[in-house]
Structures are given as C-alpha cells and as structure tokens.
Short mmCIF file of C-alpha atoms and ligand atoms in Angstrom, two decimals:
data_model
loop_
_atom_site.label_atom_id
_atom_site.label_comp_id
_atom_site.label_asym_id
_atom_site.label_seq_id
_atom_site.Cartn_x
_atom_site.Cartn_y
_atom_site.Cartn_z
CA MET A 1 -11.99 -34.01 59.09
CA ASN A 2 -12.35 -36.85 56.62
CA TYR A 3 -11.71 -36.58 52.84
CA TYR A 4 -13.50 -38.23 49.92
CA SER A 5 -13.17 -38.37 46.21
CA THR A 6 -15.29 -36.03 44.04
CA ARG A 7 -16.28 -39.06 41.97
CA SER A 8 -17.24 -41.53 44.69
CA GLY A 9 -18.14 -39.46 47.77
CA LYS A 10 -18.77 -41.46 50.94
CA THR A 11 -19.01 -44.77 49.09
CA THR A 12 -15.21 -45.20 49.59
CA ALA A 13 -13.13 -45.34 52.75
CA PRO A 14 -12.41 -41.96 54.38
CA LYS A 15 -8.88 -40.55 54.25
CA THR A 16 -7.06 -38.14 56.54
CA SER A 17 -5.61 -34.85 55.31
CA ALA A 18 -2.08 -36.26 55.64
CA GLU A 19 -3.08 -39.16 53.39
CA VAL A 20 -4.63 -36.97 50.73
CA ILE A 21 -1.66 -34.60 50.71
CA LYS A 22 0.71 -37.57 50.22
CA GLN A 23 -1.55 -39.21 47.58
CA GLY A 24 -2.62 -36.19 45.49
CA LEU A 25 -5.23 -37.74 43.17
CA ALA A 26 -7.91 -40.24 44.34
CA GLU A 27 -7.79 -43.87 43.12
CA ASP A 28 -10.82 -43.29 40.89
CA GLY A 29 -9.27 -40.29 39.16
CA GLY A 30 -11.32 -37.79 41.19
CA LEU A 31 -10.04 -35.03 43.45
CA PHE A 32 -10.18 -35.09 47.25
CA MET A 33 -12.61 -32.90 49.11
CA PRO A 34 -13.30 -32.49 52.83
CA GLU A 35 -16.55 -34.14 54.01
CA SER A 36 -17.88 -30.75 55.10
CA ILE A 37 -16.85 -27.13 54.86
CA PRO A 38 -16.00 -25.78 58.36
CA SER A 39 -17.88 -22.61 59.23
CA ILE A 40 -16.48 -19.43 60.72
CA THR A 41 -18.43 -16.64 62.43
CA ILE A 42 -17.90 -12.87 62.21
CA ASP A 43 -16.46 -13.03 65.80
CA TYR A 44 -13.96 -15.61 64.62
CA ILE A 45 -12.90 -13.42 61.70
CA GLU A 46 -12.51 -10.53 64.10
CA SER A 47 -10.26 -12.71 66.31
CA LEU A 48 -7.95 -13.36 63.29
CA CYS A 49 -7.52 -9.64 62.57
CA PRO A 50 -4.79 -8.85 65.12
CA LEU A 51 -2.73 -11.91 64.15
CA THR A 52 0.28 -12.12 61.79
CA TYR A 53 -0.13 -13.83 58.41
CA PRO A 54 1.51 -17.12 59.52
CA LYS A 55 -0.75 -17.27 62.58
CA ARG A 56 -3.83 -16.62 60.57
CA ALA A 57 -2.71 -19.34 58.16
CA ALA A 58 -2.18 -21.85 60.99
CA LYS A 59 -5.63 -21.15 62.39
CA VAL A 60 -7.50 -21.47 59.12
CA LEU A 61 -5.53 -24.51 57.95
CA GLY A 62 -6.22 -26.16 61.30
CA LEU A 63 -9.97 -26.19 60.44
CA PHE A 64 -9.20 -28.45 57.42
CA LEU A 65 -6.05 -30.35 58.39
CA THR A 66 -7.26 -31.73 61.67
CA ASP A 67 -4.67 -34.44 61.93
CA TYR A 68 -1.90 -31.77 62.19
CA THR A 69 -1.34 -30.14 65.51
CA GLU A 70 -1.63 -26.38 65.92
CA SER A 71 2.09 -26.04 66.67
CA GLU A 72 2.98 -28.13 63.58
CA LEU A 73 0.93 -25.81 61.39
CA GLU A 74 2.36 -22.72 63.07
CA ASP A 75 5.90 -23.98 62.47
CA CYS A 76 5.13 -24.74 58.81
CA ALA A 77 3.42 -21.35 58.23
CA LYS A 78 6.15 -19.39 59.94
CA ALA A 79 8.85 -21.14 57.84
CA ALA A 80 6.79 -20.80 54.62
CA TYR A 81 5.79 -17.13 54.93
CA GLY A 82 8.94 -15.73 56.58
CA ASP A 83 12.14 -14.32 55.13
CA ASN A 84 11.60 -15.82 51.71
CA PHE A 85 8.82 -13.22 51.15
CA ASP A 86 9.76 -9.60 50.71
CA GLY A 87 7.84 -8.36 53.68
CA TYR A 88 4.21 -9.11 54.31
CA ALA A 89 3.10 -12.28 52.43
CA ALA A 90 -0.19 -11.10 50.98
CA PRO A 91 -0.68 -7.29 51.15
CA VAL A 92 -3.78 -5.50 49.78
CA SER A 93 -3.08 -2.45 47.70
CA LYS A 94 -5.64 0.37 47.56
CA LEU A 95 -3.97 2.14 44.71
CA VAL A 96 -6.32 1.03 41.97
CA GLY A 97 -9.54 3.05 41.85
CA GLU A 98 -12.61 3.64 43.91
CA ASP A 99 -13.80 0.08 44.46
CA LEU A 100 -10.95 -2.16 43.38
CA ARG A 101 -8.50 -3.51 46.00
CA VAL A 102 -5.53 -5.51 44.63
CA LEU A 103 -4.51 -8.47 46.67
CA GLU A 104 -0.80 -8.91 45.80
CA LEU A 105 0.02 -12.62 45.91
CA TRP A 106 3.50 -12.40 44.29
CA HIS A 107 5.86 -11.35 47.04
CA GLY A 108 7.30 -14.87 47.35
CA PRO A 109 10.61 -16.26 46.05
CA THR A 110 9.45 -16.86 42.46
CA CYS A 111 7.29 -13.73 42.10
CA ALA A 112 4.10 -15.59 41.25
CA PHE A 113 1.11 -16.53 43.38
CA LYS A 114 1.91 -20.26 43.26
CA ASP A 115 4.47 -19.60 46.03
CA MET A 116 1.54 -18.96 48.43
CA ALA A 117 0.75 -22.70 48.27
CA LEU A 118 4.06 -24.17 47.16
CA GLN A 119 6.07 -22.65 50.02
CA ILE A 120 3.98 -24.44 52.64
CA MET A 121 2.75 -27.62 50.91
CA PRO A 122 6.23 -29.34 50.88
CA ARG A 123 6.44 -28.86 54.62
CA LEU A 124 2.91 -30.32 55.01
CA LEU A 125 4.00 -33.29 52.80
CA SER A 126 7.11 -33.83 54.90
CA LEU A 127 4.96 -34.10 58.06
CA ALA A 128 2.45 -36.27 56.19
CA LEU A 129 5.22 -38.84 55.40
CA LYS A 130 5.95 -39.07 59.13
CA LYS A 131 2.29 -39.18 60.12
CA THR A 132 1.55 -42.05 57.67
CA GLY A 133 4.69 -44.03 58.71
CA GLU A 134 6.25 -43.63 55.26
CA ASN A 135 9.97 -44.32 55.23
CA ARG A 136 10.56 -44.00 51.51
CA THR A 137 11.59 -40.69 49.89
CA ALA A 138 8.83 -38.91 47.88
CA HIS A 139 10.15 -38.13 44.41
CA ILE A 140 8.18 -35.20 43.04
CA LEU A 141 7.85 -35.18 39.24
CA VAL A 142 6.83 -31.99 37.51
CA ALA A 143 6.23 -31.06 33.82
CA THR A 144 6.10 -27.27 33.60
CA SER A 145 5.25 -24.60 31.05
CA GLY A 146 7.13 -22.15 33.29
CA ASP A 147 5.72 -20.86 36.58
CA THR A 148 4.85 -24.06 38.36
CA GLY A 149 8.24 -25.66 37.86
CA LYS A 150 10.16 -22.84 39.50
CA ALA A 151 7.67 -22.46 42.33
CA ALA A 152 7.81 -26.16 43.04
CA LEU A 153 11.65 -26.17 42.94
CA GLU A 154 11.81 -23.33 45.46
CA GLY A 155 9.24 -25.01 47.69
CA TYR A 156 10.76 -28.52 47.77
CA LYS A 157 14.45 -27.61 47.77
CA ASP A 158 16.22 -29.14 50.75
CA VAL A 159 12.96 -30.50 52.23
CA GLU A 160 13.62 -33.66 54.18
CA GLN A 161 12.64 -37.05 52.63
CA VAL A 162 11.79 -35.36 49.31
CA LYS A 163 13.47 -35.15 45.89
CA ILE A 164 12.25 -33.20 42.91
CA THR A 165 12.76 -33.45 39.14
CA VAL A 166 11.37 -30.81 36.79
CA PHE A 167 11.08 -31.19 33.02
CA TYR A 168 10.56 -28.20 30.80
CA PRO A 169 10.22 -27.85 27.02
CA GLU A 170 13.51 -26.59 25.60
CA ASP A 171 11.91 -23.97 23.47
CA GLY A 172 8.68 -23.55 25.27
CA VAL A 173 9.43 -21.34 28.23
CA SER A 174 10.45 -17.65 28.39
CA ASN A 175 14.16 -16.75 28.84
CA MET A 176 13.46 -15.53 32.36
CA GLN A 177 11.63 -18.70 33.27
CA LYS A 178 14.40 -20.85 31.91
CA ARG A 179 17.01 -18.82 33.78
CA GLN A 180 15.02 -19.14 36.99
CA MET A 181 15.01 -22.94 36.74
CA ILE A 182 18.53 -23.78 35.50
CA THR A 183 20.09 -21.64 38.27
CA GLN A 184 18.00 -23.42 41.00
CA GLU A 185 19.81 -24.08 44.24
CA GLY A 186 19.30 -27.01 46.57
CA LYS A 187 20.77 -30.52 47.17
CA ASN A 188 17.65 -32.52 46.25
CA VAL A 189 16.66 -30.81 42.97
CA ASN A 190 17.09 -31.74 39.35
CA VAL A 191 16.04 -29.82 36.22
CA CYS A 192 16.12 -31.05 32.68
CA ALA A 193 15.07 -29.74 29.31
CA ILE A 194 13.34 -31.99 26.82
CA LYS A 195 13.44 -31.69 23.11
CA GLY A 196 9.80 -31.14 22.60
CA ASN A 197 6.87 -28.92 23.67
CA PHE A 198 4.93 -28.74 26.95
CA ASP A 199 2.50 -31.46 25.88
CA ASP A 200 5.39 -33.80 25.26
CA ALA A 201 6.82 -33.07 28.72
CA GLN A 202 3.42 -33.60 30.31
CA THR A 203 2.80 -36.81 28.36
CA GLY A 204 6.24 -38.19 29.36
CA VAL A 205 5.63 -37.44 33.02
CA LYS A 206 2.17 -38.99 32.92
CA GLN A 207 3.59 -42.20 31.31
CA ILE A 208 6.27 -42.42 34.00
CA PHE A 209 3.54 -42.07 36.69
CA ALA A 210 1.51 -44.82 35.09
CA ASP A 211 4.37 -47.31 34.61
CA LYS A 212 4.49 -50.03 37.35
CA ASN A 213 7.99 -50.95 36.23
CA THR A 214 9.26 -47.50 37.03
CA ALA A 215 7.58 -47.65 40.35
CA GLU A 216 9.38 -50.90 41.12
CA LYS A 217 12.74 -49.54 40.13
CA LEU A 218 12.22 -46.50 42.30
CA SER A 219 11.05 -48.67 45.16
CA GLU A 220 14.37 -50.51 45.05
CA LYS A 221 15.95 -47.09 45.62
CA ASN A 222 13.45 -46.56 48.53
CA MET A 223 11.52 -43.92 46.60
CA PHE A 224 7.98 -43.38 45.36
CA LEU A 225 6.57 -40.83 42.91
CA SER A 226 4.44 -37.95 44.05
CA SER A 227 3.00 -34.84 42.40
CA ALA A 228 3.00 -31.12 43.06
CA ASN A 229 0.04 -30.53 40.79
CA SER A 230 -2.66 -27.98 41.66
CA ILE A 231 -5.22 -30.77 42.08
CA ASN A 232 -3.56 -31.63 45.42
CA TRP A 233 -5.67 -30.45 48.41
CA GLY A 234 -2.36 -29.35 50.00
CA ARG A 235 -2.22 -26.65 47.39
CA LEU A 236 -5.76 -25.60 47.68
CA ALA A 237 -6.17 -25.20 51.43
CA PRO A 238 -3.40 -22.55 51.82
CA GLN A 239 -5.10 -20.48 49.18
CA VAL A 240 -8.26 -20.08 51.26
CA VAL A 241 -6.19 -18.31 53.85
CA TYR A 242 -5.33 -15.16 51.91
CA TYR A 243 -8.91 -14.28 51.10
CA ILE A 244 -9.79 -14.36 54.75
CA SER A 245 -6.61 -12.50 55.62
CA ALA A 246 -7.24 -9.80 52.98
CA TYR A 247 -10.71 -9.27 54.49
CA CYS A 248 -9.12 -8.85 57.98
CA ASP A 249 -6.69 -6.31 56.54
CA LEU A 250 -9.46 -4.27 54.93
CA VAL A 251 -11.35 -4.29 58.25
CA ALA A 252 -8.18 -3.34 60.16
CA GLU A 253 -7.64 -0.41 57.82
CA LYS A 254 -11.26 0.66 58.26
CA ASP A 255 -11.71 0.30 54.51
CA ILE A 256 -14.73 -1.95 55.17
CA LYS A 257 -16.84 -2.60 58.31
CA LEU A 258 -16.69 -5.99 59.93
CA GLY A 259 -19.46 -8.09 58.33
CA GLU A 260 -19.64 -5.90 55.17
CA LYS A 261 -19.64 -7.98 51.96
CA VAL A 262 -16.94 -7.79 49.32
CA ASP A 263 -16.87 -9.14 45.74
CA ILE A 264 -13.79 -11.09 44.63
CA THR A 265 -12.29 -11.24 41.07
CA VAL A 266 -9.74 -13.93 40.20
CA PRO A 267 -7.69 -14.43 37.00
CA THR A 268 -8.42 -18.10 36.33
CA GLY A 269 -6.79 -21.02 34.62
CA ASN A 270 -7.09 -24.30 36.45
CA PHE A 271 -9.90 -22.93 38.67
CA GLY A 272 -7.90 -23.51 41.89
CA ASN A 273 -7.50 -19.99 43.09
CA ILE A 274 -11.08 -18.90 42.50
CA PHE A 275 -12.33 -22.18 44.07
CA ALA A 276 -10.38 -21.30 47.18
CA ALA A 277 -12.25 -17.92 47.31
CA TYR A 278 -15.55 -19.86 46.96
CA ILE A 279 -14.53 -22.11 49.92
CA ALA A 280 -13.87 -18.93 51.96
CA LYS A 281 -17.39 -17.76 51.05
CA LEU A 282 -18.95 -21.09 52.04
CA MET A 283 -17.09 -20.95 55.34
CA GLY A 284 -18.84 -17.68 56.15
CA LEU A 285 -16.51 -14.92 54.86
CA PRO A 286 -18.84 -12.08 53.85
CA VAL A 287 -18.48 -12.40 50.07
CA GLY A 288 -20.94 -11.24 47.47
CA ARG A 289 -20.07 -12.47 44.01
CA LEU A 290 -17.06 -14.34 42.65
CA ILE A 291 -15.95 -13.07 39.29
CA CYS A 292 -14.06 -15.54 37.14
CA ALA A 293 -11.71 -13.69 34.77
CA SER A 294 -10.35 -15.48 31.68
CA ASN A 295 -8.11 -14.43 28.79
CA LYS A 296 -8.82 -15.22 25.13
CA ASN A 297 -9.05 -18.90 26.07
CA ASN A 298 -12.47 -18.23 27.47
CA ILE A 299 -13.80 -21.77 27.98
CA LEU A 300 -14.78 -20.95 31.61
CA THR A 301 -16.63 -17.76 30.59
CA ASP A 302 -18.72 -19.86 28.27
CA PHE A 303 -19.26 -22.57 30.81
CA LEU A 304 -20.31 -20.25 33.65
CA ASN A 305 -22.73 -18.47 31.33
CA THR A 306 -24.20 -21.41 29.45
CA GLY A 307 -23.51 -24.64 31.40
CA VAL A 308 -21.70 -26.12 28.45
CA TYR A 309 -18.04 -27.03 28.80
CA ASP A 310 -16.57 -27.66 25.42
CA ARG A 311 -12.85 -28.04 24.95
CA ASN A 312 -13.17 -28.75 21.24
CA ARG A 313 -12.03 -25.25 20.27
CA ALA A 314 -8.96 -23.31 19.19
CA PHE A 315 -6.15 -22.84 21.73
CA TYR A 316 -4.52 -19.40 21.90
CA THR A 317 -1.10 -18.40 23.20
CA THR A 318 -1.46 -15.17 25.09
CA MET A 319 0.50 -12.61 27.23
CA SER A 320 -1.02 -14.39 30.29
CA PRO A 321 0.36 -17.92 29.64
CA SER A 322 -0.54 -19.32 33.07
CA MET A 323 -4.14 -19.03 31.99
CA ASP A 324 -3.74 -20.66 28.59
CA ILE A 325 -5.66 -23.70 29.62
CA LEU A 326 -8.51 -25.70 28.14
CA ILE A 327 -9.00 -28.19 30.96
CA SER A 328 -9.69 -26.52 34.29
CA SER A 329 -9.12 -29.46 36.62
CA ASN A 330 -10.36 -27.86 39.83
CA LEU A 331 -13.78 -27.10 38.30
CA GLU A 332 -14.51 -30.74 39.23
CA ARG A 333 -14.55 -29.70 42.88
CA LEU A 334 -17.24 -27.10 42.24
CA LEU A 335 -19.33 -29.60 40.32
CA TYR A 336 -19.01 -32.05 43.25
CA LEU A 337 -20.28 -29.45 45.70
CA VAL A 338 -23.33 -28.42 43.61
CA ALA A 339 -24.14 -31.69 41.78
CA GLY A 340 -22.79 -34.48 43.98
CA PRO A 341 -20.38 -37.29 43.20
CA GLU A 342 -22.55 -39.34 40.84
CA ARG A 343 -23.31 -36.56 38.40
CA THR A 344 -19.78 -35.26 38.62
CA LYS A 345 -18.41 -38.63 37.59
CA GLY A 346 -20.81 -38.60 34.65
CA TYR A 347 -19.70 -35.13 33.48
CA MET A 348 -16.00 -36.07 33.75
CA GLN A 349 -16.61 -39.25 31.80
CA LYS A 350 -18.31 -37.27 29.00
CA LEU A 351 -15.40 -34.78 29.10
CA SER A 352 -12.82 -37.49 28.64
CA GLU A 353 -14.82 -39.33 25.90
CA THR A 354 -16.06 -36.35 23.86
CA GLY A 355 -14.29 -33.29 25.22
CA ARG A 356 -17.67 -31.79 26.12
CA TYR A 357 -20.40 -31.92 28.77
CA GLU A 358 -23.44 -29.94 29.73
CA VAL A 359 -24.54 -29.62 33.34
CA ASP A 360 -28.18 -29.94 34.41
CA ALA A 361 -30.27 -26.74 34.77
CA ASP A 362 -30.29 -26.89 38.56
CA VAL A 363 -26.51 -27.18 38.65
CA LEU A 364 -26.08 -24.18 36.39
CA ALA A 365 -28.55 -22.15 38.45
CA ALA A 366 -26.69 -22.98 41.66
CA ILE A 367 -23.36 -21.99 40.08
CA LYS A 368 -24.78 -18.69 38.80
CA GLU A 369 -25.96 -17.81 42.28
CA ASN A 370 -22.31 -17.21 43.19
CA PHE A 371 -20.26 -16.85 40.02
CA SER A 372 -20.06 -14.29 37.25
CA ALA A 373 -17.64 -14.63 34.34
CA TYR A 374 -15.93 -12.23 31.96
CA TYR A 375 -13.00 -12.52 29.57
CA CYS A 376 -10.40 -10.11 28.26
CA ASP A 377 -8.67 -10.32 24.93
CA GLU A 378 -5.11 -9.28 24.17
CA ASP A 379 -5.95 -5.72 23.07
CA ASN A 380 -8.05 -5.06 26.16
CA CYS A 381 -5.33 -6.59 28.35
CA ALA A 382 -2.63 -4.24 26.94
CA GLU A 383 -5.00 -1.23 27.16
CA THR A 384 -5.74 -2.11 30.81
CA ILE A 385 -2.04 -2.30 31.70
CA LYS A 386 -1.52 1.06 30.05
CA GLY A 387 -4.63 2.65 31.47
CA ILE A 388 -4.12 1.56 35.11
CA PHE A 389 -0.48 2.72 34.93
CA GLY A 390 -1.50 6.01 33.46
CA LYS A 391 -4.12 6.70 36.13
CA TYR A 392 -2.53 5.25 39.24
CA SER A 393 1.18 4.73 38.38
CA TYR A 394 0.54 1.12 39.33
CA LEU A 395 1.86 -1.81 37.25
CA THR A 396 -0.40 -4.81 36.74
CA ASP A 397 1.05 -7.98 35.19
CA PRO A 398 -0.94 -9.38 32.22
CA HIS A 399 -2.80 -11.90 34.41
CA THR A 400 -3.79 -9.27 36.89
CA ALA A 401 -4.81 -6.88 34.04
CA VAL A 402 -7.20 -9.58 32.74
CA ALA A 403 -8.79 -9.63 36.18
CA VAL A 404 -8.92 -5.85 36.54
CA TYR A 405 -10.66 -5.59 33.16
CA ALA A 406 -13.18 -8.28 34.16
CA ALA A 407 -13.83 -6.53 37.48
CA GLU A 408 -14.44 -3.28 35.66
CA GLN A 409 -16.94 -4.96 33.31
CA PHE A 410 -18.67 -6.59 36.23
CA ILE A 411 -18.93 -3.30 38.15
CA LYS A 412 -20.26 -1.50 35.05
CA GLU A 413 -23.03 -4.11 34.61
CA ASN A 414 -23.89 -4.82 38.21
CA LYS A 415 -23.12 -1.82 40.42
CA THR A 416 -23.19 -3.89 43.61
CA GLY A 417 -21.55 -1.00 45.40
CA LEU A 418 -19.23 -3.44 47.13
CA LYS A 419 -15.47 -3.27 47.32
CA ASN A 420 -13.94 -5.70 44.87
CA ILE A 421 -10.81 -7.66 45.84
CA VAL A 422 -8.84 -8.45 42.69
CA ALA A 423 -6.29 -11.30 43.03
CA SER A 424 -2.99 -10.18 41.55
CA THR A 425 -1.14 -13.33 40.62
CA ALA A 426 2.31 -12.32 39.30
CA SER A 427 4.90 -9.56 39.53
CA PRO A 428 4.87 -7.44 36.43
CA TYR A 429 8.62 -8.10 36.18
CA LYS A 430 7.98 -11.72 35.27
CA PHE A 431 6.47 -10.39 32.06
CA ALA A 432 8.57 -7.26 31.65
CA ALA A 433 8.77 -7.31 27.83
CA ASP A 434 4.96 -7.54 27.42
CA GLU A 435 4.52 -4.86 30.06
CA LEU A 436 6.74 -2.44 28.16
CA LYS A 437 5.13 -3.27 24.88
CA SER A 438 1.68 -2.65 26.38
CA LEU A 439 2.90 0.63 27.82
CA GLY A 440 4.15 1.64 24.39
CA VAL A 441 7.86 1.48 25.23
CA ASN A 442 10.27 0.20 22.62
CA THR A 443 12.42 -2.76 23.70
CA TYR A 444 14.04 -3.48 20.33
CA GLY A 445 17.41 -5.14 20.69
CA LEU A 446 17.39 -5.25 24.52
CA GLY A 447 18.48 -8.34 26.47
CA ASP A 448 16.59 -9.79 29.45
CA GLU A 449 18.48 -7.87 32.09
CA ASP A 450 18.12 -4.53 30.30
CA ILE A 451 14.37 -5.09 29.82
CA LEU A 452 14.00 -5.42 33.54
CA LYS A 453 16.00 -2.23 34.08
CA LYS A 454 13.95 -0.36 31.56
CA LEU A 455 10.73 -1.37 33.22
CA SER A 456 12.14 -0.27 36.53
CA ASP A 457 13.25 3.09 35.16
CA TYR A 458 9.97 3.68 33.40
CA SER A 459 7.70 2.71 36.30
CA LYS A 460 9.99 3.96 39.15
CA THR A 461 9.48 0.68 40.95
CA PRO A 462 12.25 -1.71 42.11
CA ILE A 463 13.10 -4.99 40.40
CA PRO A 464 12.18 -7.83 42.80
CA ALA A 465 15.31 -9.25 44.37
CA PRO A 466 14.80 -12.85 43.27
CA LEU A 467 14.77 -11.67 39.60
CA ALA A 468 17.45 -9.03 39.93
CA THR A 469 19.98 -11.53 41.28
CA LEU A 470 19.24 -14.17 38.59
CA PHE A 471 21.84 -12.82 36.23
CA THR A 472 24.79 -13.44 38.50
CA LYS A 473 23.75 -16.98 39.49
CA GLU A 474 25.65 -20.00 38.28
CA VAL A 475 23.91 -22.27 35.77
CA ARG A 476 23.57 -25.69 37.41
CA PHE A 477 21.43 -27.62 35.00
CA SER A 478 22.18 -27.47 31.29
CA GLY A 479 21.04 -31.03 30.49
CA SER A 480 18.55 -31.80 27.70
CA VAL A 481 17.10 -35.14 26.67
CA GLY A 482 14.78 -36.60 24.05
CA LYS A 483 11.05 -36.39 24.60
CA ASP A 484 10.56 -40.12 24.78
CA LYS A 485 9.55 -41.68 28.08
CA GLU A 486 12.73 -43.84 28.25
CA SER A 487 15.09 -40.83 28.12
CA MET A 488 13.04 -39.03 30.75
CA GLU A 489 12.85 -42.04 32.98
CA LYS A 490 16.64 -42.33 32.98
CA VAL A 491 16.83 -38.79 34.40
CA VAL A 492 14.36 -39.62 37.13
CA LEU A 493 16.27 -42.83 38.05
CA GLY A 494 19.56 -40.91 38.16
CA GLN A 495 21.09 -42.78 35.17
CA GLU A 496 21.48 -39.73 32.92
C1 PLP B 1 -1.39 -20.47 37.88
C2 PLP B 1 -1.65 -19.03 37.59
C3 PLP B 1 -2.94 -18.50 37.37
C4 PLP B 1 -4.18 -19.39 37.35
O1 PLP B 1 -4.52 -19.89 38.62
P1 PLP B 1 -5.49 -21.16 38.74
O2 PLP B 1 -5.51 -21.53 40.16
O3 PLP B 1 -4.84 -22.24 37.87
O4 PLP B 1 -6.85 -20.73 38.22
C5 PLP B 1 -3.09 -17.13 37.18
N1 PLP B 1 -2.02 -16.29 37.17
C6 PLP B 1 -0.77 -16.75 37.31
C7 PLP B 1 0.33 -15.80 37.23
C8 PLP B 1 -0.54 -18.14 37.55
O5 PLP B 1 0.73 -18.54 37.70
#
C-alpha cells in the first residue's frame, strides 16, 4: 500500500506506511492517505468475531500497513492493548437506552480515548525507524492542552530509540491533568511547564520544528524531531479497528445480525475519530450514517450543514475541552477523498489566507450522503449527564454526553431504526468536578482527591486505578520556563 499527500496525490513519489509514520506531515503541508481503501466482506468481518482485540487490530492494521509483517503487528497490538488496559480494550455498553450502544474507549492508562492510538503508535514508530534504516533517536515534541500530552507520555515512555518532551501551559490545564503529567514515569520522558497559554506552547513548538539550526544541533546529538500529533496516519489507522471490533461484539452478543447496518455518533474535535469511522464504512463495515457531535464550538456542525468552513468566530471554553477546536485538521482527509487533491489544496490555501472556505456543491452533496451533524451547548450537556445517570445509573463524561445528546437529536429527526454506536471518549473521572456539578452535587471546598471519592460514592462506580494512584506518586517534573522559543529549545536540547 502506497501513501500520498492530500494536497498532491499521485503527482509526488509514493511512500510506505513506515515512512509516513516516521514523517508525520507531508512535505507540501498535506496529510498522508493510502492510495486506496482496502475492502472487507461480511465473511471477513465474521472471521474477526471470534478473535481477541489485539488479533483483530493486527488483522485490520495489516490491510493498511503492508510493509509490517503480521507477527510484528500482532506483537505491537498485544503489547499495546494488554495489561495497561483495565480489562477489554474497547467494550460496548448496552446500558444506555433502546438504540444507543456506548463504545467505551477510555479503559487505557490515561483514561481517555487517545490511548487507543497512542499505546500502539510508538511501537509502530520504533519499527518504522528500523525499517527505514534510521539510526538517530526520534525526539517527540508535544505541546498539550491536557489529554494528548499525558497519553503521548504513557505511549512513548521507555520506547527504544525515542525520547519525548511535553510542554504544557502553567495555568492552562486542570489540576488532574497537571498531576498526571508531572508524576510521569519513564527514563526517556521530560515534562516542562511554560509561563504562557496553550497557544504560546504550540507556537514555541512549531518554531522549534521549523528551525534548521535546532535540527542541526539535535543532529549532532544523533537526534531528529518527530511529532505525535493526530494528523499522523499512525494515529488514525488504529482508530479504524475499534469500530469494526465493536460491530463484531454486537454481532457476537446477538444484539445485531451480521450484515445489519448501524449508525455511529462521535464527539468530534480534530475530526480524527469520526474520520476513522468513515474509513471503516468505506471498507465495507455495514454503517448507515455518521453523526458528527460538536460542543458550543460548532464550526463542524455549520460546515457539514452548509459547506462553509469559517473559523472567524468566537472561541468558547467548555466542559468538553478536548473538543474546543476551531481548526479540525483531519477534515482535510475527507475533502481529499470527495474532492481530490487539487481542490483540497485550494480549500486549505483559502483557509490559511482568510480563515474561510466554501466547498463546491458536489462536494457538499457527497459529504451529506454520509454525515449528519448536531451540536450540544453547555446546558444541554449538563442535562444529558444528569438525565442519563438518572435513567440508567450510567455516568457519561462531558464529551460523551455531547455525543449522546447529538445521537438523541438525530434519532428524533431521522428514525432510521438502526442501533447507534456512540463513541465514549473519556472516563467521567477525568472531569469529576463538572460531572458532580452537572448532577447537582455540591463540591464546595473539596480538593481533587475528595472530588473523585465523592463522584465514586455518588455513582457507586470505582475510581479508575490510574487516577486513584496519582495522589501517592512522586512529582518528577516541577520545571517551568519562559514562553519564548529560546527557553523552550534549551529544554529540548537538555541544557535546562
Ligand atoms: C481528542 C478528544 C476528542 C476529539 O477527537 P478528535 O479525533 O480530535 O475529533 C473527543 N473527546 C476526548 C475526550 C478527546 O480527548
């Protein structure tokens, strides 16, 4: 399987999957896509059903990452989705209503769905370095607003031939998120606060990536910079797996018949997770509609309904911070599939020049054939958390609640009669204070640990082990530097 950029298509030289995982972004600024989408039959899906999650993952990934051997992929998947998950990696819960099925993607070490990709991608990168004859160490640089940083640290810790440095805004992450990062274990990890906000951290990291001087200094230390960003194909491919796996589980439990269609709802920020569901559909998974759920930052709802993408708008901070995004990078992959590389390049150019583009009518029509879009404001999100808990004694984190609300709106308007798989992207315990507030429980004066306990007592559910043990862990990284590129670069070069 060859890979090409979304902005050039086959006019540039083909790359292998190992090369694209190592490289991340294409030279022309586009994202890498496989030259074709492999197709799977109903018989093939049936053959996956008796397998474990890691085996299903190895099989599905093998269709995309053809320069990896089956045993390599099996080893990676077994290590990625083993003991570091609390039980089954991606279980489907039937607790929530007639038609909704909640696909819980947060049983990994950081309690958010990014683990599903970031537990396996570092292992794929490590192999990619060998396959491409790279002898330098890959230095992963991350700027984080919270979830990605921790998931990347857990994924890359102690991975051979890799180092990782994470920058987070000193006053811009939640207490829990900060605690998760500064207690990070591993020999090859570094975490540093910067005196600025997330944009400052992101800008600093981008400047370091763009600086040839830094690259040279790192090269002298036998290192090169690499990214763990969600635009990397190595993060997308593992996300296709759990939609196919969830379908298998529903078949195995006789909740659906083999071949029966399901709708899928995904709480969306960067458009990676929902795009993976679309890929699964294109491959041949029996999927009806894909419902894109947004919070108050509803730029995607507007785009999918009107064809106009306009980031010139207010930015809101919400209870579902991982979806507080105005540039959904992975949308470019969808545009490439429906409009081709030339038009995609034009849209992206307009976006960077004016912050706005409008797709052609045929493109919008093609998108609407598969996607629906709804958004959920803060009040509706809180009411959904409370309502679902009241009815089913089931806790949904704010991101998941946004998706449940969107799925309910979709079902009300469309009545497809299909089961609807809702992607659940974080443990409610990651957002315990907002959960309690939404449930109408007073948290006044409580510290972080007591808030977790209160949510546990109230909901009669256990605190996930990775969060419960945080409070006894030693703080390893208390450093903080200025937000200027020079200060950050010193940290990367190990001079600070
Ligand atoms: C990253 C994230 C999302 C958004 O996923 P995208 O792939 O960026 O659309 C949703 N929920 C949570 C909890 C996340 O961490």
